[in-house]
Amino acid sequence: MKQFTSVHDVQDIAALVNEALELKQSPYAHKALGQDKTLGLIFMNPSLRTRLSTQKAGLNLGMNVMVMNLDKEGWALETQDGVIMDGSTVEHIREAAAVMGQYCDIIGIRSFPKLQDREEDYSEDLLRKFIELTGVPVVSLESATRHPLQSLADLITIKEQTAAGKRPKVVLSWAPHIKPIPHCVANSFAEWMQQADVELVITNPKGYDLADEFTQGAQVLHNQDEALQGADFVYVKNWSSYEQYGKVLTNGEGWMITNEKLALTNNAKVMHCLPVRRGLELSHEVLDGPNSLVIEQANNRLYAAQAVLKRMLEAN
Ligand code: SN0
């Protein structure tokens, strides 16, 4: 595997999920693979799970790991080509990324969308430049439009919790929030679930439909109660509007998943990528109750990252 930026970079998704589950059984079985190899993790935005799980994944494979919060610790980065740098930016991505490529065998990069200009965010300019300029395999640690390591961990979790031969109903349910949140997790989840053996239903208020390129084929319902009927998994996530790009259109009253809402489902397991705002996105009772998978889901981030890094080490 040369890059991991979306589901489209994976040839055999089921095999990758199985590989992650094998790594979960014996995480240290491939320590020799990463010997004398360096993983560089670059963050332009905050992170807890992605940072720690990907770091640990590299260490489990015997790699050296370097982490840098480039937004806080690096020089102010210029990403536009051809500009005269007589303002606040100090270093151009052309040099910065090329230099990081000299020190690392694999690079992970996190860069959120700005949620100002839809075309700019959906062009994935920074991620594409990183891939081109570093010259080494690149793993997306959440880009402007996707969060593929999260989605792989989500699929691993669903597979683990589903009886063999059953095709579960998975509902991606929009949740309330107070500020504009990226579409990445929801886009990516929709994209991965379309490739998996599940029935995907998406439910969100009017004005919050995700981009067609990610939801194509999936049923989208604006009535949450209808969507929740018979669900085996409810994936809770907020996102800002795609149509009125980056805007918060409603306070989403009545959209939080509670025990009352869960009663409409097939005793569904509840998922969230975290961080979660308790009492706003998801109720305390559900998060603390027996149906919540959020901690196991976060645990699986480690094996998702380890499976991807293993594939990259094997290919190079
Ligand atoms: C990010 C997102 O894309 O939804 C990262 C999730 C892995 N989440 C947030 O930005 C939450 C911020 C907040 O204030 O709740």
mmCIF file of C-alpha atoms and ligand atoms in Angstrom:
data_model
loop_
_atom_site.group_PDB
_atom_site.id
_atom_site.type_symbol
_atom_site.label_atom_id
_atom_site.label_comp_id
_atom_site.label_asym_id
_atom_site.label_seq_id
_atom_site.Cartn_x
_atom_site.Cartn_y
_atom_site.Cartn_z
ATOM 1 C CA MET A 1 0.000 0.000 0.000
ATOM 2 C CA LYS A 2 1.512 3.333 -1.114
ATOM 3 C CA GLN A 3 -1.011 5.693 0.459
ATOM 4 C CA PHE A 4 -3.994 5.428 2.784
ATOM 5 C CA THR A 5 -6.297 8.373 2.241
ATOM 6 C CA SER A 6 -9.660 6.713 1.563
ATOM 7 C CA VAL A 7 -11.385 3.359 1.090
ATOM 8 C CA HIS A 8 -10.330 3.549 -2.557
ATOM 9 C CA ASP A 9 -6.700 2.935 -1.537
ATOM 10 C CA VAL A 10 -7.633 -0.523 -0.202
ATOM 11 C CA GLN A 11 -7.850 -3.441 -2.611
ATOM 12 C CA ASP A 12 -9.391 -6.028 -0.295
ATOM 13 C CA ILE A 13 -11.242 -4.414 2.594
ATOM 14 C CA ALA A 14 -12.347 -7.686 4.227
ATOM 15 C CA ALA A 15 -8.749 -8.936 4.231
ATOM 16 C CA LEU A 16 -7.545 -5.700 5.869
ATOM 17 C CA VAL A 17 -10.215 -6.030 8.579
ATOM 18 C CA ASN A 18 -9.176 -9.652 9.192
ATOM 19 C CA GLU A 19 -5.537 -8.600 9.343
ATOM 20 C CA ALA A 20 -6.386 -6.007 11.999
ATOM 21 C CA LEU A 21 -8.244 -8.646 14.022
ATOM 22 C CA GLU A 22 -5.202 -10.946 13.799
ATOM 23 C CA LEU A 23 -2.976 -8.102 15.003
ATOM 24 C CA LYS A 24 -5.358 -7.615 17.921
ATOM 25 C CA GLN A 25 -4.596 -11.225 18.925
ATOM 26 C CA SER A 26 -0.811 -10.854 18.552
ATOM 27 C CA PRO A 27 0.180 -7.176 18.373
ATOM 28 C CA TYR A 28 3.933 -7.810 18.694
ATOM 29 C CA ALA A 29 4.247 -10.584 16.102
ATOM 30 C CA HIS A 30 5.805 -8.306 13.462
ATOM 31 C CA LYS A 31 8.336 -6.299 15.479
ATOM 32 C CA ALA A 32 11.132 -6.989 12.997
ATOM 33 C CA LEU A 33 9.167 -5.447 10.120
ATOM 34 C CA GLY A 34 9.603 -1.878 11.333
ATOM 35 C CA GLN A 35 13.174 -2.114 12.552
ATOM 36 C CA ASP A 36 15.219 0.947 11.486
ATOM 37 C CA LYS A 37 12.130 2.483 9.883
ATOM 38 C CA THR A 38 10.791 5.860 10.987
ATOM 39 C CA LEU A 39 7.166 6.985 11.214
ATOM 40 C CA GLY A 40 6.558 10.744 11.334
ATOM 41 C CA LEU A 41 3.178 11.964 12.577
ATOM 42 C CA ILE A 42 2.335 15.557 11.708
ATOM 43 C CA PHE A 43 -0.621 17.317 13.320
ATOM 44 C CA MET A 44 -2.117 20.607 12.166
ATOM 45 C CA ASN A 45 -5.055 20.124 14.596
ATOM 46 C CA PRO A 46 -5.729 18.573 18.015
ATOM 47 C CA SER A 47 -5.802 14.795 18.499
ATOM 48 C CA LEU A 48 -5.977 12.234 21.299
ATOM 49 C CA ARG A 49 -6.889 8.812 19.849
ATOM 50 C CA THR A 50 -5.342 9.251 16.420
ATOM 51 C CA ARG A 51 -2.077 10.484 17.877
ATOM 52 C CA LEU A 52 -1.700 7.842 20.577
ATOM 53 C CA SER A 53 -3.060 4.864 18.630
ATOM 54 C CA THR A 54 -0.977 5.541 15.510
ATOM 55 C CA GLN A 55 2.125 6.157 17.618
ATOM 56 C CA LYS A 56 1.549 2.910 19.474
ATOM 57 C CA ALA A 57 0.826 1.069 16.204
ATOM 58 C CA GLY A 58 4.250 2.116 14.889
ATOM 59 C CA LEU A 59 5.963 1.083 18.130
ATOM 60 C CA ASN A 60 4.196 -2.315 18.103
ATOM 61 C CA LEU A 61 5.674 -2.888 14.646
ATOM 62 C CA GLY A 62 9.167 -1.991 15.893
ATOM 63 C CA MET A 63 9.292 1.444 14.227
ATOM 64 C CA ASN A 64 10.856 4.649 15.503
ATOM 65 C CA VAL A 65 8.102 7.248 15.854
ATOM 66 C CA MET A 66 8.349 11.047 15.796
ATOM 67 C CA VAL A 67 5.350 13.263 16.471
ATOM 68 C CA MET A 68 5.122 16.981 15.731
ATOM 69 C CA ASN A 69 2.300 19.430 16.326
ATOM 70 C CA LEU A 70 3.263 21.457 13.289
ATOM 71 C CA ASP A 71 0.564 24.087 13.839
ATOM 72 C CA LYS A 72 2.026 25.005 17.227
ATOM 73 C CA GLU A 73 5.676 23.915 17.089
ATOM 74 C CA GLY A 74 6.598 24.483 13.447
ATOM 75 C CA TRP A 75 7.139 27.601 11.364
ATOM 76 C CA ALA A 76 3.950 29.187 10.039
ATOM 77 C CA LEU A 77 3.355 27.205 6.862
ATOM 78 C CA GLU A 78 2.581 28.620 3.405
ATOM 79 C CA THR A 79 0.594 26.275 1.187
ATOM 80 C CA GLN A 80 -0.231 28.512 -1.821
ATOM 81 C CA ASP A 81 2.055 28.208 -4.809
ATOM 82 C CA GLY A 82 3.669 31.239 -6.428
ATOM 83 C CA VAL A 83 3.034 33.756 -3.640
ATOM 84 C CA ILE A 84 5.548 36.303 -2.365
ATOM 85 C CA MET A 85 6.092 35.315 1.248
ATOM 86 C CA ASP A 86 6.311 38.794 2.736
ATOM 87 C CA GLY A 87 3.521 38.198 5.279
ATOM 88 C CA SER A 88 3.136 35.976 8.330
ATOM 89 C CA THR A 89 4.023 32.612 6.755
ATOM 90 C CA VAL A 90 7.673 31.635 7.200
ATOM 91 C CA GLU A 91 8.168 28.322 5.426
ATOM 92 C CA HIS A 92 6.621 26.859 2.281
ATOM 93 C CA ILE A 93 5.112 23.393 2.274
ATOM 94 C CA ARG A 94 7.363 22.639 -0.730
ATOM 95 C CA GLU A 95 10.456 22.669 1.491
ATOM 96 C CA ALA A 96 8.806 21.548 4.743
ATOM 97 C CA ALA A 97 7.203 18.404 3.294
ATOM 98 C CA ALA A 98 10.265 17.503 1.220
ATOM 99 C CA VAL A 99 12.481 17.767 4.311
ATOM 100 C CA MET A 100 10.146 15.586 6.399
ATOM 101 C CA GLY A 101 10.275 13.024 3.609
ATOM 102 C CA GLN A 102 14.049 12.842 4.117
ATOM 103 C CA TYR A 103 13.667 11.851 7.784
ATOM 104 C CA CYS A 104 10.731 9.457 7.528
ATOM 105 C CA ASP A 105 9.848 6.199 5.783
ATOM 106 C CA ILE A 106 6.117 6.749 6.329
ATOM 107 C CA ILE A 107 4.356 10.030 7.148
ATOM 108 C CA GLY A 108 0.943 10.552 8.754
ATOM 109 C CA ILE A 109 -0.729 13.916 8.404
ATOM 110 C CA ARG A 110 -3.802 15.464 10.054
ATOM 111 C CA SER A 111 -5.317 18.563 8.580
ATOM 112 C CA PHE A 112 -8.947 19.604 9.177
ATOM 113 C CA PRO A 113 -11.047 21.546 6.674
ATOM 114 C CA LYS A 114 -11.387 25.295 7.243
ATOM 115 C CA LEU A 115 -15.166 25.024 6.531
ATOM 116 C CA GLN A 116 -15.126 28.385 4.718
ATOM 117 C CA ASP A 117 -14.816 27.417 1.055
ATOM 118 C CA ARG A 118 -16.318 24.107 -0.026
ATOM 119 C CA GLU A 119 -14.345 23.819 -3.248
ATOM 120 C CA GLU A 120 -11.080 24.513 -1.474
ATOM 121 C CA ASP A 121 -11.725 21.927 1.275
ATOM 122 C CA TYR A 122 -13.026 19.261 -1.110
ATOM 123 C CA SER A 123 -9.964 19.678 -3.368
ATOM 124 C CA GLU A 124 -7.843 18.106 -0.567
ATOM 125 C CA ASP A 125 -5.029 20.437 -1.570
ATOM 126 C CA LEU A 126 -2.818 19.994 1.501
ATOM 127 C CA LEU A 127 -3.038 16.199 1.559
ATOM 128 C CA ARG A 128 -2.318 15.987 -2.170
ATOM 129 C CA LYS A 129 0.679 18.310 -1.809
ATOM 130 C CA PHE A 130 2.028 16.233 1.087
ATOM 131 C CA ILE A 131 1.766 13.044 -0.965
ATOM 132 C CA GLU A 132 3.504 14.658 -3.915
ATOM 133 C CA LEU A 133 6.234 16.482 -1.987
ATOM 134 C CA THR A 134 7.264 14.022 0.741
ATOM 135 C CA GLY A 135 7.902 11.212 -1.742
ATOM 136 C CA VAL A 136 7.145 8.561 0.928
ATOM 137 C CA PRO A 137 3.927 6.638 1.720
ATOM 138 C CA VAL A 138 1.377 8.909 3.415
ATOM 139 C CA VAL A 139 -1.380 7.941 5.857
ATOM 140 C CA SER A 140 -4.262 10.355 6.344
ATOM 141 C CA LEU A 141 -4.850 11.005 10.043
ATOM 142 C CA GLU A 142 -8.053 12.909 9.030
ATOM 143 C CA SER A 143 -7.981 15.230 6.067
ATOM 144 C CA ALA A 144 -10.397 17.912 4.865
ATOM 145 C CA THR A 145 -13.059 15.429 3.734
ATOM 146 C CA ARG A 146 -12.261 11.993 5.212
ATOM 147 C CA HIS A 147 -11.055 10.084 8.282
ATOM 148 C CA PRO A 148 -10.176 6.639 6.877
ATOM 149 C CA LEU A 149 -8.374 5.185 9.930
ATOM 150 C CA GLN A 150 -11.501 5.935 11.954
ATOM 151 C CA SER A 151 -13.726 4.239 9.382
ATOM 152 C CA LEU A 152 -11.512 1.162 9.267
ATOM 153 C CA ALA A 153 -11.686 0.925 13.083
ATOM 154 C CA ASP A 154 -15.474 1.347 12.824
ATOM 155 C CA LEU A 155 -15.732 -1.504 10.343
ATOM 156 C CA ILE A 156 -13.521 -3.726 12.539
ATOM 157 C CA THR A 157 -15.815 -2.970 15.497
ATOM 158 C CA ILE A 158 -18.987 -3.746 13.537
ATOM 159 C CA LYS A 159 -17.477 -7.002 12.235
ATOM 160 C CA GLU A 160 -16.484 -8.041 15.784
ATOM 161 C CA GLN A 161 -19.996 -7.392 17.087
ATOM 162 C CA THR A 162 -21.915 -9.071 14.248
ATOM 163 C CA ALA A 163 -22.776 -12.768 14.120
ATOM 164 C CA ALA A 164 -21.277 -14.566 11.102
ATOM 165 C CA GLY A 165 -23.566 -14.459 8.081
ATOM 166 C CA LYS A 166 -25.761 -11.616 9.395
ATOM 167 C CA ARG A 167 -26.104 -8.393 7.397
ATOM 168 C CA PRO A 168 -26.638 -5.722 10.062
ATOM 169 C CA LYS A 169 -28.629 -2.532 9.668
ATOM 170 C CA VAL A 170 -26.320 0.394 10.387
ATOM 171 C CA VAL A 171 -27.790 3.868 10.923
ATOM 172 C CA LEU A 172 -25.595 6.946 10.696
ATOM 173 C CA SER A 173 -27.503 9.427 12.831
ATOM 174 C CA TRP A 174 -26.764 13.162 12.815
ATOM 175 C CA ALA A 175 -26.415 14.652 16.325
ATOM 176 C CA PRO A 176 -26.760 18.173 17.691
ATOM 177 C CA HIS A 177 -23.693 20.397 18.233
ATOM 178 C CA ILE A 178 -23.028 24.043 18.979
ATOM 179 C CA LYS A 179 -20.316 24.709 16.415
ATOM 180 C CA PRO A 180 -19.444 23.874 12.801
ATOM 181 C CA ILE A 181 -17.911 20.395 12.662
ATOM 182 C CA PRO A 182 -16.195 18.742 9.647
ATOM 183 C CA HIS A 183 -17.957 16.183 7.428
ATOM 184 C CA CYS A 184 -14.899 13.895 7.415
ATOM 185 C CA VAL A 185 -16.022 11.176 9.836
ATOM 186 C CA ALA A 186 -19.525 10.984 8.348
ATOM 187 C CA ASN A 187 -18.312 11.094 4.715
ATOM 188 C CA SER A 188 -15.754 8.412 5.352
ATOM 189 C CA PHE A 189 -18.117 6.205 7.353
ATOM 190 C CA ALA A 190 -20.698 6.355 4.538
ATOM 191 C CA GLU A 191 -18.037 5.549 1.956
ATOM 192 C CA TRP A 192 -16.686 2.532 3.891
ATOM 193 C CA MET A 193 -20.105 1.150 4.806
ATOM 194 C CA GLN A 194 -21.112 1.139 1.111
ATOM 195 C CA GLN A 195 -18.215 -1.268 0.536
ATOM 196 C CA ALA A 196 -19.099 -3.481 3.505
ATOM 197 C CA ASP A 197 -21.759 -6.154 3.899
ATOM 198 C CA VAL A 198 -24.217 -3.943 5.793
ATOM 199 C CA GLU A 199 -27.459 -2.074 5.127
ATOM 200 C CA LEU A 200 -26.613 1.617 5.549
ATOM 201 C CA VAL A 201 -29.286 4.201 6.368
ATOM 202 C CA ILE A 202 -28.351 7.841 6.987
ATOM 203 C CA THR A 203 -30.612 10.144 8.956
ATOM 204 C CA ASN A 204 -30.161 13.884 9.319
ATOM 205 C CA PRO A 205 -32.306 17.033 9.411
ATOM 206 C CA LYS A 206 -33.129 18.737 6.102
ATOM 207 C CA GLY A 207 -30.226 20.908 4.963
ATOM 208 C CA TYR A 208 -27.646 18.455 6.321
ATOM 209 C CA ASP A 209 -27.466 15.927 3.459
ATOM 210 C CA LEU A 210 -23.879 14.886 2.850
ATOM 211 C CA ALA A 211 -22.238 15.136 -0.577
ATOM 212 C CA ASP A 212 -23.597 12.617 -3.112
ATOM 213 C CA GLU A 213 -20.110 11.325 -3.883
ATOM 214 C CA PHE A 214 -19.993 9.851 -0.357
ATOM 215 C CA THR A 215 -23.592 8.751 0.206
ATOM 216 C CA GLN A 216 -24.388 7.398 -3.245
ATOM 217 C CA GLY A 217 -26.848 4.542 -3.051
ATOM 218 C CA ALA A 218 -27.509 4.882 0.669
ATOM 219 C CA GLN A 219 -30.991 5.648 1.906
ATOM 220 C CA VAL A 220 -31.201 9.131 3.462
ATOM 221 C CA LEU A 221 -34.169 9.762 5.780
ATOM 222 C CA HIS A 222 -35.050 13.070 7.417
ATOM 223 C CA ASN A 223 -37.244 11.254 9.945
ATOM 224 C CA GLN A 224 -34.899 9.849 12.604
ATOM 225 C CA ASP A 225 -37.501 7.633 14.324
ATOM 226 C CA GLU A 226 -38.256 5.934 11.007
ATOM 227 C CA ALA A 227 -34.537 5.403 10.302
ATOM 228 C CA LEU A 228 -33.909 3.872 13.740
ATOM 229 C CA GLN A 229 -36.486 1.079 13.297
ATOM 230 C CA GLY A 230 -34.723 -2.277 13.558
ATOM 231 C CA ALA A 231 -31.212 -0.793 13.643
ATOM 232 C CA ASP A 232 -28.403 -3.082 14.874
ATOM 233 C CA PHE A 233 -25.882 -0.226 15.098
ATOM 234 C CA VAL A 234 -26.428 3.505 15.550
ATOM 235 C CA TYR A 235 -23.419 5.606 14.615
ATOM 236 C CA VAL A 236 -23.819 9.020 16.205
ATOM 237 C CA LYS A 237 -22.041 12.014 14.666
ATOM 238 C CA ASN A 238 -22.569 15.710 14.156
ATOM 239 C CA TRP A 239 -21.593 17.501 10.982
ATOM 240 C CA SER A 240 -22.186 21.009 9.688
ATOM 241 C CA SER A 241 -24.212 21.667 6.551
ATOM 242 C CA TYR A 242 -22.719 20.719 3.188
ATOM 243 C CA GLU A 243 -25.368 22.572 1.182
ATOM 244 C CA GLN A 244 -24.964 25.832 3.136
ATOM 245 C CA TYR A 245 -21.339 25.035 3.531
ATOM 246 C CA GLY A 246 -19.959 24.928 7.067
ATOM 247 C CA LYS A 247 -23.101 26.434 8.629
ATOM 248 C CA VAL A 248 -25.000 25.303 11.743
ATOM 249 C CA LEU A 249 -28.678 25.451 10.696
ATOM 250 C CA THR A 250 -30.480 24.093 13.775
ATOM 251 C CA ASN A 251 -29.895 23.318 17.439
ATOM 252 C CA GLY A 252 -31.157 19.814 16.587
ATOM 253 C CA GLU A 253 -33.665 19.501 19.401
ATOM 254 C CA GLY A 254 -34.909 15.914 19.643
ATOM 255 C CA TRP A 255 -32.000 14.420 17.653
ATOM 256 C CA MET A 256 -29.872 13.253 20.611
ATOM 257 C CA ILE A 257 -29.866 9.457 21.040
ATOM 258 C CA THR A 258 -31.444 8.553 24.401
ATOM 259 C CA ASN A 259 -32.700 5.262 25.871
ATOM 260 C CA GLU A 260 -36.132 6.220 24.540
ATOM 261 C CA LYS A 261 -34.715 6.443 21.003
ATOM 262 C CA LEU A 262 -32.810 3.179 21.482
ATOM 263 C CA ALA A 263 -36.111 1.461 22.260
ATOM 264 C CA LEU A 264 -37.027 1.956 18.571
ATOM 265 C CA THR A 265 -34.026 -0.114 17.464
ATOM 266 C CA ASN A 266 -33.086 -3.778 17.555
ATOM 267 C CA ASN A 267 -31.298 -3.163 20.875
ATOM 268 C CA ALA A 268 -28.681 -1.349 18.797
ATOM 269 C CA LYS A 269 -25.057 -0.933 19.760
ATOM 270 C CA VAL A 270 -24.106 2.738 19.815
ATOM 271 C CA MET A 271 -20.934 4.116 18.258
ATOM 272 C CA HIS A 272 -19.198 7.508 18.217
ATOM 273 C CA CYS A 273 -15.681 8.344 17.046
ATOM 274 C CA LEU A 274 -15.010 10.580 20.102
ATOM 275 C CA PRO A 275 -14.491 13.215 21.374
ATOM 276 C CA VAL A 276 -18.171 13.350 22.314
ATOM 277 C CA ARG A 277 -19.999 16.183 24.018
ATOM 278 C CA ARG A 278 -22.064 14.487 26.703
ATOM 279 C CA GLY A 279 -25.650 15.566 27.065
ATOM 280 C CA LEU A 280 -25.489 17.396 23.709
ATOM 281 C CA GLU A 281 -24.450 14.886 21.035
ATOM 282 C CA LEU A 282 -25.169 11.758 23.036
ATOM 283 C CA SER A 283 -26.934 11.210 26.368
ATOM 284 C CA HIS A 284 -25.077 10.260 29.548
ATOM 285 C CA GLU A 285 -27.384 7.247 29.985
ATOM 286 C CA VAL A 286 -26.488 5.776 26.588
ATOM 287 C CA LEU A 287 -22.750 6.492 26.908
ATOM 288 C CA ASP A 288 -22.675 4.876 30.356
ATOM 289 C CA GLY A 289 -25.060 2.085 29.414
ATOM 290 C CA PRO A 290 -24.552 -1.470 28.120
ATOM 291 C CA ASN A 291 -25.123 -0.609 24.441
ATOM 292 C CA SER A 292 -22.207 1.812 24.106
ATOM 293 C CA LEU A 293 -19.228 0.582 22.053
ATOM 294 C CA VAL A 294 -17.260 3.828 22.114
ATOM 295 C CA ILE A 295 -14.309 2.581 24.199
ATOM 296 C CA GLU A 296 -13.863 -0.659 22.242
ATOM 297 C CA GLN A 297 -14.206 1.350 19.048
ATOM 298 C CA ALA A 298 -11.360 3.609 20.203
ATOM 299 C CA ASN A 299 -9.332 0.525 21.165
ATOM 300 C CA ASN A 300 -9.705 -0.728 17.592
ATOM 301 C CA ARG A 301 -8.089 2.462 16.275
ATOM 302 C CA LEU A 302 -4.781 0.865 17.280
ATOM 303 C CA TYR A 303 -5.289 -2.260 15.171
ATOM 304 C CA ALA A 304 -6.645 -0.275 12.222
ATOM 305 C CA ALA A 305 -3.477 1.836 12.216
ATOM 306 C CA GLN A 306 -1.264 -1.189 12.741
ATOM 307 C CA ALA A 307 -2.808 -3.082 9.807
ATOM 308 C CA VAL A 308 -2.300 -0.095 7.496
ATOM 309 C CA LEU A 309 1.303 0.540 8.614
ATOM 310 C CA LYS A 310 2.085 -3.166 8.277
ATOM 311 C CA ARG A 311 0.840 -3.155 4.672
ATOM 312 C CA MET A 312 2.965 -0.096 3.902
ATOM 313 C CA LEU A 313 6.093 -1.609 5.477
ATOM 314 C CA GLU A 314 5.562 -4.833 3.523
ATOM 315 C CA ALA A 315 5.192 -2.932 0.233
ATOM 316 C CA ASN A 316 8.344 -0.873 0.679
HETATM 317 C C1 SN0 B 1 -13.420 16.283 14.847
HETATM 318 C C2 SN0 B 1 -14.403 15.921 13.758
HETATM 319 O O1 SN0 B 1 -14.000 15.804 12.583
HETATM 320 O O2 SN0 B 1 -15.567 15.710 14.056
HETATM 321 C C3 SN0 B 1 -12.481 15.151 15.122
HETATM 322 C C4 SN0 B 1 -13.111 13.808 15.301
HETATM 323 C C5 SN0 B 1 -12.147 12.689 15.301
HETATM 324 N N1 SN0 B 1 -14.138 16.636 16.040
HETATM 325 C C6 SN0 B 1 -14.220 17.880 16.491
HETATM 326 O O3 SN0 B 1 -13.697 18.791 15.883
HETATM 327 C C7 SN0 B 1 -14.972 18.108 17.802
HETATM 328 C C8 SN0 B 1 -14.789 19.502 18.297
HETATM 329 C C9 SN0 B 1 -15.727 19.900 19.432
HETATM 330 O O4 SN0 B 1 -15.636 21.060 19.830
HETATM 331 O O5 SN0 B 1 -16.553 19.112 19.894
#
